[in-house]
Structure formats: C-alpha cells, structure tokens
Amino acid sequence: MSWLQKLLPPKINRPAGINRNKVVPEGLWSKCPACDAVLYRTDLEKNAEVCPKCSHHHRISARERLDLLLDAEGRSEIGAEVQPLDPLKFKDSKRYIDRLKASQAEVGETDSLIVMQGSIKGIPAVAAAFEFKFMGGSMGSVMGERFARAVQACIEQRMPFICISASGGARMQEGLFSLMQMAKTSAALTQLSQAGLPYISVLTDPTMGGVSASFAMLGDVIVAEPNALIGFAGPRVIEQTVRETLPEGFQRAEFLLEHGAIDMIIDRREMRDRLANMLSVMMRLPSAA
Amino acid sequence: MKTSFLDFEQPIAELEAKIEQLRYVQDDSALDISEEINKLQQKNQNLTKDIYAKLNAWQISQVARHPQRPYTLDYIQGLFTDFEELHGDRAYSDDPAIVGGIARFEGQSVMVIGHQKGRDVKERQYRNFGMPRPEGYRKALRLYRLAEKFNLPIITLIDTPGAYPGIGAEERGQSEAIARNLYVMAELRTPIIGVIIGEGGSGGALALGVVDHLMMLQYSTYSVISPEGCASILWKSADKASEAAETLAITSTRLKTLGLVDRIVTEPMGGAHRDPEVMMQSLRRALADELQRLRVKTIPNLLQARLERLMSYGKYKEGSAR
C-alpha cells in the first residue's frame, strides 16, 4: 500500500481496479516521470513545470511557454490566421484532414507553432513556441509560414526573435512541402541576420529531424533545457543502423554542450532572466539592473 | 555489362533471354532467323514501353535506386571536362559520399557537387551508400563558398537515401551541417542548378538542393522520408511502402504538378541505365538551357528571385483567427 493510499480516508480507500482515477480529483496530483515523486499540481505549476524534487523539466504547452517568457501586458499573436490544408490528400490508416481535426479538437490549437509579439522584461521581441502535443510538434506549411511571418515582424519593427523548439521533425503527411519548410525557415533567417537582429534558438525536449537540421541549429545563440533530447536522427534509427548500444546521455543537451553544438544549458526557471539579459546586451540596451 | 532487371521487369527479362538464345542459335545455323529476332526485339520494345508507361510510384523508386543507374561521377565524366576533384572539409575529414570540384561545362567554368554511391560491395561501403556525414556537407559548403568567390555557377547532382544516422555523425553535428548549407545556399551570390539524378532523400538531399532551378530525371524521386520509413511509422509495417510511395507524392510528374520541381528531364526507355549516352545528351541540353537563362540575370535579381521562391513554399489557407 502506497503512502498515498494510507493517507486517504477509508471511505474512498477502495481496492485498485475500481477506477481509482475517479476518486482522486483529476489533475490534483502529478507523478514525476523521472523520479516518481508524487507532486501537488499547483506546486509544479508554480515551479514552471519543473520537478521540485529532481529538477526534471516536464514537457509544457506552447502557450505556457510564452506565458513564462513574455511580459503579461501588450501581447498580440502573429499568424493565427494561417491554417492548414491537405495538399496531397494524404491518407494512411487515417486521413490527414481527420488527424488535423482531431488534433485541433484535442489540443485547442490550429497547428504546431504559436507566435506571439510582446516584450521580455520590457525588451520588445517576437517569440515562437512549439506545441508538441499537436502532431508531435511536426513541421508543416503552417509552421513554416508562421515562422516566416514572425521573422518579417521582427525585421519591420527591429525586434529580436526567439524560437522555442519541441518537435519530432517533418510532417510526413505534407510530403515534400514539409521538407521545403526547412529551406524556407532558413532563408527567412538570412533576412533577419542581414537586418542585424538577434535570433536565439531554445531547444527543448525533444528537438529532432528537420527542425533540428534547419532553424533550430541556426541561432546566433543556441540554448537548451537540461536533459533535452536533441539530434538529427532518432536514437532508435541510429541503433538499428549501427547495431550498437548508444552511449549514456547520447543526444542529450549536456552531450551537445560537451561537443560544442550549443552555447549553454539554462534551467527553465531562469530562462526569462537569462534571455532578457542576453537580448539587452546584444541589442546594446542599457542594463536593467 | 549484363542488365539486371527489377521485379516488375521480369517479362522484359524473359523476352531478352529468348532473343539472346536465338542469336546464339543463329550463329551456327544455316537457317536465317534474323527476321524472327527483329520481331521479338520490336515486341520487347513495345513491352518495355507499356510497362514503363504504367509505372507506379513504388516501381519508380526502384528504378531511381537501380544498381546500374548512372551516378554523379558518371555524369561528371560524361558531361564535364577538365574536372579537378577537391577534397576535405579542412576541419575533420574527407567524406567520399559527396564528391565535388571545379570543371568546365560546354567550355564554361563551373563548380559541380554531388552525392556519390558505390557500384560494388567494396565501393558501396567506401561511399557509405551515398549517405553523407557532417564533413561531407561541410566540404560542399566550402565548395559553395569557393564557387561564390570565383563567380562559378554551381551544379549539384542529388542522389542519396539520406544523411547518415550514426553516432559519430551526431557527435560532429549532422543537424548543424545540414542547416548551415540551407542557410548559406539561400544567400549565395552565384547561380545554383540542382538535378535529382536518383534518390532525393530528405534533408540529406536538401543540403544540396536549395537552388535557383530544380530538375528531376524522369524516374528519380524526391521525398521527405523513404516510402519504407513512412510505412513503418504510419502503417506500422514496411510492407505498405508501395501505398506510402503513392500518397507521399515522390515522383517527378507529381512534384512538377505541385510546383516543387521546375523541369523533368526525359529518360531513355527503361531508365537512364539502359542508355546512358542518350541520358547524358538530354541532361546536357537541359543544363545548357538553364545555365544560359540564369547567367544573364544580375546577382541582386537572382537572389531576389531565389528568396521569393523559397518563401513561397507551402500550402495553407488564411482563415479567421480562432
């Protein structure tokens, strides 16, 4: 009997199997997948969804990301009007159009990238964040176009750009259109660079495939969250190809830092302060402190 | 060299064997059966034509991967003169899965870069089946920069299953190497023409594929993921590769219709490997055309058109915000 069961009054202390989930109010408790600690949801929320016991960074939604990063006032969304189509009439066991509708209903977003203009500790900026729950944060035409519009807004208003990635890579259901988003987003970044504006790429768990092999690895500064899985090929694909067991910590943020692929690892709870600091230095703004 | 036949070409193979047999018989026979042989050859031609007119996407990807298909170095030898291969990324190693160098095309100085597959077991291993590691992409990057410096138009020949998924490749930054090429090619101050000569495998192909003009040989493919890979993820079974190939839209005709490819270069009947000479001639004409067209553009115009082209990729609708 776990300590939680012992704690519960006998009235609701029923044997396992009779739907214990219904007894405990949903979403009140959460179990850390890394250290198995049972956490009070509000504690987790107050701690930026980082486990207070082991500092494991839980996956969070795009809007939570943007809430953690941007000032509360003066935000406006960019590119929400851009919405997905099914150019190939793609169908596997399910039609792409049905997968889209299901994801939209379940997640409450129209596609995998959310872009918000606002400010970070008073510094005007545009931030984009991936919604991993939306088809694995996959990169399709909408993601690419919203990214391009984000960059365009930065250039027009001379603001820095931050992109927080969490993606499995390309969206197969859009075929080659998906692949071409790698070229499109990279091309957009050449324009931002020519305008002399900073681009900070934040890599979170997971950042793989076509996303990693394009804009995510093109940051002027590349930041990762602790222990985030980051790479081109997925670990299973590599294992099948080389028929070896992968080394401990392979493709984790710490591994990338050690190999010189990223600039730094930042704890989510310090992300806003550190990004604001870097932006203010790069934009040659007076120190906030 | 004896032609090797794909599964769906078996009827052609049988007929060819029969013709071969008759030829053998005729050599030491008083009977003249040459008319019979001619008839069979005509029949064979029609059969090939019929089969190739109805190829599905999965069959086309078999042709694109045909072991006898001409590879980059074959095209370099057939189409270019004065080729000097340049090696190494100046940082770590030389990757034999990508070859490149300076050369002349119809007398004009150019840079040519392409993926290289191997012909026999040993060479396949040496070329890593045409799957580049980061140093391959960084060699290509170095050659892009050289071409820019000397105003050499670039011709890339694309033929890879994809970038190599290996431990060392990840350690040395496979993602960054590909990303950097996309970025640099987008603003490179010299014309770039890309030709998909066999397999255009995902990001590993795109790192040579950000271009002003993209051609595909008729039976080549270009895809975000291999049909087998897509089938094993979405259908949970690699046996559905044929269905995946169809729905992924990987063939030259589909991609031309979708506006993702500019020009299809016709292949000889039965594929490029059946008559490499004819293949070289039609590719030569196509390249000469496009080089001529791009050469007259000023660099600012060229870059503007390239940017507009890149930014136009994607199909979406503009609805009301949620």
Short mmCIF file of N, CA, C and O in Angstrom, two decimals, chain B residues 15-59:
data_model
loop_
_atom_site.label_atom_id
_atom_site.label_comp_id
_atom_site.label_asym_id
_atom_site.label_seq_id
_atom_site.Cartn_x
_atom_site.Cartn_y
_atom_site.Cartn_z
N LEU B 15 11.91 -12.07 -72.26
CA LEU B 15 11.97 -11.85 -73.70
C LEU B 15 13.40 -11.63 -74.16
O LEU B 15 13.83 -12.16 -75.18
N GLU B 16 14.14 -10.87 -73.37
CA GLU B 16 15.54 -10.61 -73.73
C GLU B 16 16.35 -11.90 -73.72
O GLU B 16 17.21 -12.11 -74.57
N ALA B 17 16.05 -12.75 -72.76
CA ALA B 17 16.76 -14.04 -72.68
C ALA B 17 16.47 -14.87 -73.93
O ALA B 17 17.36 -15.53 -74.49
N LYS B 18 15.23 -14.81 -74.36
CA LYS B 18 14.82 -15.57 -75.54
C LYS B 18 15.56 -15.06 -76.79
O LYS B 18 16.06 -15.83 -77.60
N ILE B 19 15.64 -13.74 -76.91
CA ILE B 19 16.33 -13.13 -78.04
C ILE B 19 17.80 -13.56 -78.04
O ILE B 19 18.37 -13.93 -79.07
N GLU B 20 18.36 -13.52 -76.85
CA GLU B 20 19.76 -13.90 -76.68
C GLU B 20 19.99 -15.34 -77.17
O GLU B 20 20.93 -15.63 -77.88
N GLN B 21 19.04 -16.19 -76.79
CA GLN B 21 19.11 -17.60 -77.16
C GLN B 21 19.08 -17.77 -78.68
O GLN B 21 19.89 -18.49 -79.26
N LEU B 22 18.15 -17.06 -79.29
CA LEU B 22 18.00 -17.15 -80.74
C LEU B 22 19.27 -16.67 -81.44
O LEU B 22 19.71 -17.25 -82.42
N ARG B 23 19.84 -15.61 -80.92
CA ARG B 23 21.08 -15.08 -81.51
C ARG B 23 22.16 -16.15 -81.48
O ARG B 23 22.92 -16.33 -82.41
N TYR B 24 22.20 -16.85 -80.36
CA TYR B 24 23.20 -17.89 -80.16
C TYR B 24 22.99 -19.01 -81.18
O TYR B 24 23.92 -19.47 -81.82
N VAL B 25 21.72 -19.37 -81.36
CA VAL B 25 21.36 -20.42 -82.31
C VAL B 25 21.75 -20.00 -83.73
O VAL B 25 22.32 -20.76 -84.49
N GLN B 26 21.45 -18.75 -84.04
CA GLN B 26 21.69 -18.28 -85.41
C GLN B 26 23.16 -18.36 -85.81
O GLN B 26 23.49 -18.64 -86.94
N ASP B 27 24.01 -18.12 -84.81
CA ASP B 27 25.45 -18.10 -85.09
C ASP B 27 25.93 -19.37 -85.79
O ASP B 27 26.76 -19.31 -86.68
N ASP B 28 25.40 -20.52 -85.37
CA ASP B 28 25.84 -21.74 -86.06
C ASP B 28 24.66 -22.47 -86.70
O ASP B 28 24.46 -23.64 -86.53
N SER B 29 23.86 -21.69 -87.41
CA SER B 29 22.74 -22.31 -88.11
C SER B 29 22.68 -21.77 -89.53
O SER B 29 23.01 -20.61 -89.79
N ALA B 30 22.28 -22.63 -90.44
CA ALA B 30 22.18 -22.21 -91.83
C ALA B 30 20.89 -21.42 -92.04
O ALA B 30 20.79 -20.58 -92.92
N LEU B 31 19.92 -21.70 -91.17
CA LEU B 31 18.62 -21.04 -91.26
C LEU B 31 18.72 -19.56 -90.90
O LEU B 31 19.38 -19.21 -89.94
N ASP B 32 18.05 -18.72 -91.66
CA ASP B 32 18.07 -17.30 -91.31
C ASP B 32 16.88 -16.96 -90.41
O ASP B 32 15.74 -17.02 -90.86
N ILE B 33 17.16 -16.70 -89.18
CA ILE B 33 16.06 -16.37 -88.27
C ILE B 33 16.15 -14.90 -87.83
O ILE B 33 15.60 -14.50 -86.83
N SER B 34 16.89 -14.10 -88.57
CA SER B 34 17.07 -12.71 -88.17
C SER B 34 15.74 -11.95 -88.16
O SER B 34 15.53 -11.06 -87.36
N GLU B 35 14.85 -12.37 -89.08
CA GLU B 35 13.55 -11.69 -89.09
C GLU B 35 12.79 -11.95 -87.79
O GLU B 35 12.18 -11.07 -87.21
N GLU B 36 12.89 -13.23 -87.37
CA GLU B 36 12.26 -13.63 -86.11
C GLU B 36 12.82 -12.80 -84.94
O GLU B 36 12.08 -12.30 -84.10
N ILE B 37 14.13 -12.63 -84.96
CA ILE B 37 14.79 -11.86 -83.89
C ILE B 37 14.32 -10.42 -83.92
O ILE B 37 13.98 -9.85 -82.87
N ASN B 38 14.27 -9.85 -85.09
CA ASN B 38 13.80 -8.47 -85.22
C ASN B 38 12.39 -8.29 -84.65
O ASN B 38 12.11 -7.32 -83.97
N LYS B 39 11.56 -9.27 -84.98
CA LYS B 39 10.18 -9.22 -84.49
C LYS B 39 10.15 -9.20 -82.97
O LYS B 39 9.41 -8.43 -82.36
N LEU B 40 10.93 -10.12 -82.42
CA LEU B 40 10.97 -10.19 -80.95
C LEU B 40 11.50 -8.90 -80.34
O LEU B 40 11.03 -8.45 -79.30
N GLN B 41 12.49 -8.33 -81.00
CA GLN B 41 13.05 -7.08 -80.46
C GLN B 41 12.02 -5.97 -80.48
O GLN B 41 11.94 -5.17 -79.55
N GLN B 42 11.25 -5.96 -81.57
CA GLN B 42 10.18 -4.96 -81.66
C GLN B 42 9.17 -5.16 -80.53
O GLN B 42 8.75 -4.23 -79.86
N LYS B 43 8.86 -6.44 -80.32
CA LYS B 43 7.90 -6.80 -79.28
C LYS B 43 8.44 -6.37 -77.91
O LYS B 43 7.71 -5.85 -77.05
N ASN B 44 9.72 -6.59 -77.73
CA ASN B 44 10.37 -6.23 -76.47
C ASN B 44 10.29 -4.72 -76.22
O ASN B 44 10.00 -4.27 -75.11
N GLN B 45 10.55 -3.98 -77.29
CA GLN B 45 10.46 -2.51 -77.18
C GLN B 45 9.08 -2.07 -76.74
O GLN B 45 8.93 -1.23 -75.85
N ASN B 46 8.08 -2.66 -77.40
CA ASN B 46 6.70 -2.30 -77.07
C ASN B 46 6.36 -2.67 -75.63
O ASN B 46 5.69 -1.93 -74.93
N LEU B 47 6.87 -3.84 -75.24
CA LEU B 47 6.61 -4.31 -73.88
C LEU B 47 7.21 -3.35 -72.86
O LEU B 47 6.56 -2.94 -71.89
N THR B 48 8.47 -2.96 -73.10
CA THR B 48 9.13 -2.02 -72.19
C THR B 48 8.36 -0.71 -72.12
O THR B 48 8.14 -0.16 -71.06
N LYS B 49 7.94 -0.27 -73.30
CA LYS B 49 7.20 0.97 -73.38
C LYS B 49 5.91 0.87 -72.55
O LYS B 49 5.60 1.76 -71.76
N ASP B 50 5.22 -0.25 -72.73
CA ASP B 50 3.96 -0.46 -71.99
C ASP B 50 4.20 -0.47 -70.48
O ASP B 50 3.49 0.19 -69.73
N ILE B 51 5.19 -1.25 -70.08
CA ILE B 51 5.45 -1.37 -68.64
C ILE B 51 5.85 -0.01 -68.06
O ILE B 51 5.35 0.41 -67.02
N TYR B 52 6.72 0.70 -68.78
CA TYR B 52 7.21 1.98 -68.26
C TYR B 52 6.16 3.09 -68.32
O TYR B 52 6.25 4.06 -67.59
N ALA B 53 5.18 2.91 -69.20
CA ALA B 53 4.12 3.92 -69.26
C ALA B 53 3.22 3.84 -68.04
O ALA B 53 2.54 4.79 -67.69
N LYS B 54 3.22 2.66 -67.39
CA LYS B 54 2.27 2.47 -66.29
C LYS B 54 2.96 2.28 -64.94
O LYS B 54 2.39 1.70 -64.02
N LEU B 55 4.19 2.74 -64.82
CA LEU B 55 4.90 2.56 -63.54
C LEU B 55 4.19 3.28 -62.42
O LEU B 55 3.79 4.43 -62.56
N ASN B 56 4.07 2.61 -61.27
CA ASN B 56 3.54 3.32 -60.10
C ASN B 56 4.72 3.92 -59.30
O ASN B 56 5.89 3.68 -59.62
N ALA B 57 4.39 4.69 -58.28
CA ALA B 57 5.43 5.44 -57.55
C ALA B 57 6.46 4.51 -56.92
O ALA B 57 7.66 4.81 -56.90
N TRP B 58 6.01 3.38 -56.43
CA TRP B 58 6.93 2.45 -55.77
C TRP B 58 7.89 1.83 -56.78
O TRP B 58 9.09 1.68 -56.53
N GLN B 59 7.34 1.51 -57.99
CA GLN B 59 8.21 0.97 -59.05
C GLN B 59 9.23 2.01 -59.49
O GLN B 59 10.39 1.70 -59.73
#
